[in-house]
Coordinates of C-alpha atoms and ligand atoms in Angstrom, one line a residue:
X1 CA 106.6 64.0 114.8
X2 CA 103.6 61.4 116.4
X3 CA 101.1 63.8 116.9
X4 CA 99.2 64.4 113.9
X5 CA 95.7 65.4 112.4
X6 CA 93.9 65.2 109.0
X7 CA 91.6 67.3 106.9
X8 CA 90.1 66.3 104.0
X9 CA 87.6 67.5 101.4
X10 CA 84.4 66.2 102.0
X11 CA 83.9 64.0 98.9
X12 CA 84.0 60.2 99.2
X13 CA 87.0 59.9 97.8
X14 CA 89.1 61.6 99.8
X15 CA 87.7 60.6 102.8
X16 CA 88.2 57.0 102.0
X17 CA 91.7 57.9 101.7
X18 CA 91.2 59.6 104.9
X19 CA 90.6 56.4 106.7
X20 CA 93.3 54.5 105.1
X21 CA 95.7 56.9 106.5
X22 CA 94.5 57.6 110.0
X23 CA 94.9 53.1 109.8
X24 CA 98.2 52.9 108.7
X25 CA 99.5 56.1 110.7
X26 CA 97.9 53.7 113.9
X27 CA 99.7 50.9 113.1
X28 CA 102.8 53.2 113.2
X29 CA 102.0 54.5 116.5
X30 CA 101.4 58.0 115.5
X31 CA 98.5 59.7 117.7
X32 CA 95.7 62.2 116.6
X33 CA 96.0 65.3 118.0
X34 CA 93.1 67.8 116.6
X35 CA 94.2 69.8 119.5
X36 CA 98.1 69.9 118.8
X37 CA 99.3 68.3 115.8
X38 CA 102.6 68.1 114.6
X39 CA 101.8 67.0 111.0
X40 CA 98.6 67.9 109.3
X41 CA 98.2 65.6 106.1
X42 CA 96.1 67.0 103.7
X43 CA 94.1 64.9 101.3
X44 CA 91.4 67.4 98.6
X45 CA 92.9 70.2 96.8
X46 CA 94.1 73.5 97.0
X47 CA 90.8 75.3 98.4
X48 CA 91.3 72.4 101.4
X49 CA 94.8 73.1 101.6
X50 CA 94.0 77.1 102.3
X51 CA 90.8 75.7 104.8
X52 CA 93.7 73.7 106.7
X53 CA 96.2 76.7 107.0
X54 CA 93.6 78.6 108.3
X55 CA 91.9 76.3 111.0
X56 CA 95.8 76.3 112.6
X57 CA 96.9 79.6 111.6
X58 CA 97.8 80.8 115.5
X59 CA 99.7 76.7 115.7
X60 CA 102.0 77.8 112.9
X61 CA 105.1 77.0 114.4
X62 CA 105.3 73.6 115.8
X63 CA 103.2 72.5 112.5
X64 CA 104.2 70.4 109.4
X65 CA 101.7 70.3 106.4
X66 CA 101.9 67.3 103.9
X67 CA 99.3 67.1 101.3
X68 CA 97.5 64.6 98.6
X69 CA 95.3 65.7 95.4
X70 CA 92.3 64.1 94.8
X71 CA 92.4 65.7 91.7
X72 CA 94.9 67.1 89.5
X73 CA 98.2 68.4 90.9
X74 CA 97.4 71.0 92.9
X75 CA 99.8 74.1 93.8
X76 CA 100.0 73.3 97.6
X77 CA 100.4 69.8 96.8
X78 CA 103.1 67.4 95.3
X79 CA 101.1 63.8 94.9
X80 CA 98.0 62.7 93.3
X81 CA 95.6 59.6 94.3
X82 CA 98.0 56.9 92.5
X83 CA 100.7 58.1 94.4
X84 CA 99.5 57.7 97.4
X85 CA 101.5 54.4 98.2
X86 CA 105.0 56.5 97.6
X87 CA 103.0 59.8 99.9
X88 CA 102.9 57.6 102.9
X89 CA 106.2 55.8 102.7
X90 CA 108.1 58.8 102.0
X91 CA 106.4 60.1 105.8
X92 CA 107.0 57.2 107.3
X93 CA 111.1 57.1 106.2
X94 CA 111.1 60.8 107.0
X95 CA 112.4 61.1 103.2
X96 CA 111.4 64.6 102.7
X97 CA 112.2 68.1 102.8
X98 CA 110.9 70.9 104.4
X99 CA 110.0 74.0 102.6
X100 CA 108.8 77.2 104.5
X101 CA 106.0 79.9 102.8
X102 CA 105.7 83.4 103.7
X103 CA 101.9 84.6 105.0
X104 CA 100.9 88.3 104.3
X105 CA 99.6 90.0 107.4
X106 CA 96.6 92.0 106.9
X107 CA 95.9 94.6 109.6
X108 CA 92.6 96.1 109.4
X109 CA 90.7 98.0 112.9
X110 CA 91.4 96.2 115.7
X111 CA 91.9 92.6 113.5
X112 CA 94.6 90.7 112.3
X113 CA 94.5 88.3 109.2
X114 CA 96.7 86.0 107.8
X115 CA 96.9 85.3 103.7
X116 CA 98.6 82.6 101.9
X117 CA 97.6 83.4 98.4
X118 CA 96.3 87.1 98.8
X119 CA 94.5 89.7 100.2
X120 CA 92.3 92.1 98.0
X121 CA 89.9 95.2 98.6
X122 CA 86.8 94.8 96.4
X123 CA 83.9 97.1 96.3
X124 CA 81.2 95.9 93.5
X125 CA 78.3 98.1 95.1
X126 CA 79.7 101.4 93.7
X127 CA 83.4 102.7 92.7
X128 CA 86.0 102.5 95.6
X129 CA 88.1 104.9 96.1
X130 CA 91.4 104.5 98.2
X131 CA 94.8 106.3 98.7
X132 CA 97.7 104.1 98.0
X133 CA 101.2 104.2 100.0
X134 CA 104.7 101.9 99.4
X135 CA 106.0 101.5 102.7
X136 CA 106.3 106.1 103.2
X137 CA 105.8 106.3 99.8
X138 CA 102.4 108.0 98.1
X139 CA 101.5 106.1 95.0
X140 CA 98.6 107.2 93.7
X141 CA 94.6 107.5 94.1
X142 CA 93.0 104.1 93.1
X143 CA 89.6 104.5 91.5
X144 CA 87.8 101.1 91.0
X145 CA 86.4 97.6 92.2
X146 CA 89.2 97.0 94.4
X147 CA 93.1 96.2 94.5
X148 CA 94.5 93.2 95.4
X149 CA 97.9 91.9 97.1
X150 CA 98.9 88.3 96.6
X151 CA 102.2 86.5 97.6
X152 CA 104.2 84.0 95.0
X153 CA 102.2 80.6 95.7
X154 CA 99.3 83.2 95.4
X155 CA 100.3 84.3 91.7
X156 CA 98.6 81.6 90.5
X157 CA 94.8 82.0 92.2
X158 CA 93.2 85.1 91.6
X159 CA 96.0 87.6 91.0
X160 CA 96.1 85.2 87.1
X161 CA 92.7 86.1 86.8
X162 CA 93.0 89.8 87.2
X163 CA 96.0 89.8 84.8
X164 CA 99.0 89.3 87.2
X165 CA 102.0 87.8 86.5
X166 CA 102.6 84.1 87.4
X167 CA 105.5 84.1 89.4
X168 CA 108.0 81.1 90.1
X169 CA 108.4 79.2 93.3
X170 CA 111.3 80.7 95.0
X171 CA 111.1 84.0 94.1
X172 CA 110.4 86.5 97.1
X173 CA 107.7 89.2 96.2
X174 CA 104.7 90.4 96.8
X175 CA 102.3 91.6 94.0
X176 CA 100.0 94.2 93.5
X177 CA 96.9 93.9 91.0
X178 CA 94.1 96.3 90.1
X179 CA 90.6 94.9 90.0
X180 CA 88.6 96.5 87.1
X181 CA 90.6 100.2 87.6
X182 CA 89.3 103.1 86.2
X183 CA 91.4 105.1 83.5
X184 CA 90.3 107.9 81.7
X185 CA 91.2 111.9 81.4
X186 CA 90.3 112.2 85.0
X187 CA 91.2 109.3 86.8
X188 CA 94.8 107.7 86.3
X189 CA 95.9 104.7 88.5
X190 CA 99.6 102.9 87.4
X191 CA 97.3 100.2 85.8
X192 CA 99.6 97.2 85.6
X193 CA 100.4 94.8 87.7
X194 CA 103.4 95.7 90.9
X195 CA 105.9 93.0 91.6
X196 CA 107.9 94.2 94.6
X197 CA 109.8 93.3 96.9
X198 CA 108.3 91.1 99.8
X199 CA 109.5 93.4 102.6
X200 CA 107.2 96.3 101.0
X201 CA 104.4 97.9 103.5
X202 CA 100.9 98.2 101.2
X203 CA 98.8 100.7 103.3
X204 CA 95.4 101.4 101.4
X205 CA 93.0 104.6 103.0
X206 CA 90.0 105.6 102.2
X207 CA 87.8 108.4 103.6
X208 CA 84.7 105.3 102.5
X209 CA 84.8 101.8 102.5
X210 CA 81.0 101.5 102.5
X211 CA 79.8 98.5 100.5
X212 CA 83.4 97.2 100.4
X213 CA 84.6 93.6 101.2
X214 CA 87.9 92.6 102.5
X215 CA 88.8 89.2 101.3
X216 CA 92.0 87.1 103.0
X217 CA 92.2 83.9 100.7
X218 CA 88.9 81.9 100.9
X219 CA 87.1 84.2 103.9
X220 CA 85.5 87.8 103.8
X221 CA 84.9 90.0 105.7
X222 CA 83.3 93.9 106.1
X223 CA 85.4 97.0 106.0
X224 CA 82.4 99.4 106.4
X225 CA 83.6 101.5 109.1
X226 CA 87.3 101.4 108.7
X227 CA 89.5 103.6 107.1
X228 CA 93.1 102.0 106.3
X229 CA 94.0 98.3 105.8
X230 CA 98.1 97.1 106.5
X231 CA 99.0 94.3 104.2
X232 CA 102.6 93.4 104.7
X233 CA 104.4 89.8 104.9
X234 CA 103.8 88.3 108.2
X235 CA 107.9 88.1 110.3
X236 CA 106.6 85.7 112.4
X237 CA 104.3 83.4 110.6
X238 CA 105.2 80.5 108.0
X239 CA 103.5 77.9 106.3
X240 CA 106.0 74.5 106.6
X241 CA 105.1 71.9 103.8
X242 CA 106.7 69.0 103.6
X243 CA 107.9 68.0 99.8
X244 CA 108.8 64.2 98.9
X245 CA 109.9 64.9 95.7
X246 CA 110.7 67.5 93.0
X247 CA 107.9 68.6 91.1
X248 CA 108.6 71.5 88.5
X249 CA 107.2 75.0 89.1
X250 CA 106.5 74.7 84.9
X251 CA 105.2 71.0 85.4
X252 CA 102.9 72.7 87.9
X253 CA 101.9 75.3 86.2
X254 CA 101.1 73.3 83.1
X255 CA 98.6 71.3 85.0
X256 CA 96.2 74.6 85.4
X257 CA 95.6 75.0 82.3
Ligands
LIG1 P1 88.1 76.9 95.8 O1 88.7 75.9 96.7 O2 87.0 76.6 94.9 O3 89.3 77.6 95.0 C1 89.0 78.4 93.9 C2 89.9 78.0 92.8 O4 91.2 78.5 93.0 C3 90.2 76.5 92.7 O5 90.2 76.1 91.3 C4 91.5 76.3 93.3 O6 92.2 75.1 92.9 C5 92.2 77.5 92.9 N1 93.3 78.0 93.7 C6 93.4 78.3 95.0 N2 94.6 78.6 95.3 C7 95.4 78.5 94.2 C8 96.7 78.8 93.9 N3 97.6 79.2 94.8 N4 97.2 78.6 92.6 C9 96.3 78.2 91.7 N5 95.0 77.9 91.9 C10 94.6 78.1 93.1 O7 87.6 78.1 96.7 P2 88.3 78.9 97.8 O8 88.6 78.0 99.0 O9 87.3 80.0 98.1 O10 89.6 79.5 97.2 C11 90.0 80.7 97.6 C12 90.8 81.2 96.5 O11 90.0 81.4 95.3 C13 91.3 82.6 96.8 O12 92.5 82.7 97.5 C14 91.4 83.2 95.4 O13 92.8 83.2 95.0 C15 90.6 82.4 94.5 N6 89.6 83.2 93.8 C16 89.7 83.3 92.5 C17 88.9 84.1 91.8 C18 89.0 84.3 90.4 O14 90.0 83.8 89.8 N7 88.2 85.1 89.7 C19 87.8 84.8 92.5 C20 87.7 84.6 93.9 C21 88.6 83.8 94.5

């Protein structure tokens, strides 16, 4: 791996660090590579982390990420700012393991998206209403804000704050969330949160998706004149991080709160 390329938040901080690195990966005869990178370090937090995915989401497969917190620990990243001497040796030795993510696909018209934490449906104009299926199978009619579909590394983000589980690194599943469903004498959705299995097909219709807002991790975008959205985990795409050391899911975890 010489070819590599860094993104940092844009805060003085991390783009000191910024500079520190792109001086000692020079002086070990690495090359930046916007273009074509091998290894993409980085340095901000978990929102930056997401940004980076995205900018190379079509370069997924020849890519390494390898990130630095600027803040607390983050959930895409393993080291904070002190550690920053035993981030860049561990590169440098090649000390570290590779760990692979799954992304969710999101097919929606003629588009294709790709999620690392989640993709969600959220109407806030008026109440959405959208037909649910399991891979053949008809769940129910959703009446709401919206519904959302988040991966494991995702459990964490938005899918906590709509009353998902948190679900531990390693564990294959995708989950499904209502936002703010409607349940009464008339209207009856299942209500709690669906952990499934990851090779489940979501397919949400709707006759009406005026008003409504497709969101794929930290970008949005309109449904208005579609009619059915295919979330299902992506064969083809991963996310590779690279991990120095063993940090706890728990330890992790205990940090966001
Ligand atoms: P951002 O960078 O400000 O991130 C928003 C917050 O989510 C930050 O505190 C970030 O650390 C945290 N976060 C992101 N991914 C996480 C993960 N996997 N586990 C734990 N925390 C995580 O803004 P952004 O770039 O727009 O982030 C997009 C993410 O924000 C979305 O993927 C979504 O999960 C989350 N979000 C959360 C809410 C909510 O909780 N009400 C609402 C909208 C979006």
């Amino acid at each position: 791996m010489q070819r590599y390329m860094i993104m940092s938040r844009p805060d003085e901080n991390s783009r000191r660090l910024e500079e520190k690195t792109h001086k000692i990966l020079a002086e070990n005869h690495y090359i930046l590579d916007k273009e074509n990178p091998e290894v993409v370090f980085v340095i901000g937090g978990d929102g930056t982390f997401l940004y980076a995915v995205h900018q190379y989401v079509q370069k997924l497969q020849n890519l390494k990420f390898y990130g630095i917190h600027t803040g607390t620990l983050g959930f895409y990243t393993d080291y904070q700012e002190a550690d920053y001497d035993e981030f860049m040796d561990t590169f440098l030795r090649g000390a570290y393991m590779e760990i692979s993510y799954p992304l969710l696909c999101v097919h929606v018209g003629d588009n294709t998206y790709h999620a690392l934490n989640e993709a969600r449906i959220e109407n806030v104009t008026r109440t959405q209403t959208m037909n649910v299926w399991l891979d053949d199978v008809f769940l129910e009619v959703f009446r709401g804000t919206g519904l959302c579909v988040s991966t494991q590394l995702g459990s964490t983000a938005y899918n906590r704050s709509l009353g998902g589980a948190v679900i531990q690194e390693g564990t294959n599943i995708i989950q499904l969330t209502e936002i703010a469903g409607i349940h009464h004498s008339q209207y009856r959705s299942l209500g709690s949160p669906l952990v499934m299995n990851e090779n489940i097909t979501v397919h949400l219709q709707s006759t009406d998706f005026r008003g409504a807002k497709l969101g794929v991790d930290s970008d949005i975008y309109p449904i208005d004149d579609l009619h059915e959205i295919i979330i299902r985990k992506d064969p083809e795409h991963q996310v590779k991080m690279l991990k120095g050391r063993k940090v706890s899911y728990f330890t992790r975890l205990k940090t966001l709160f």
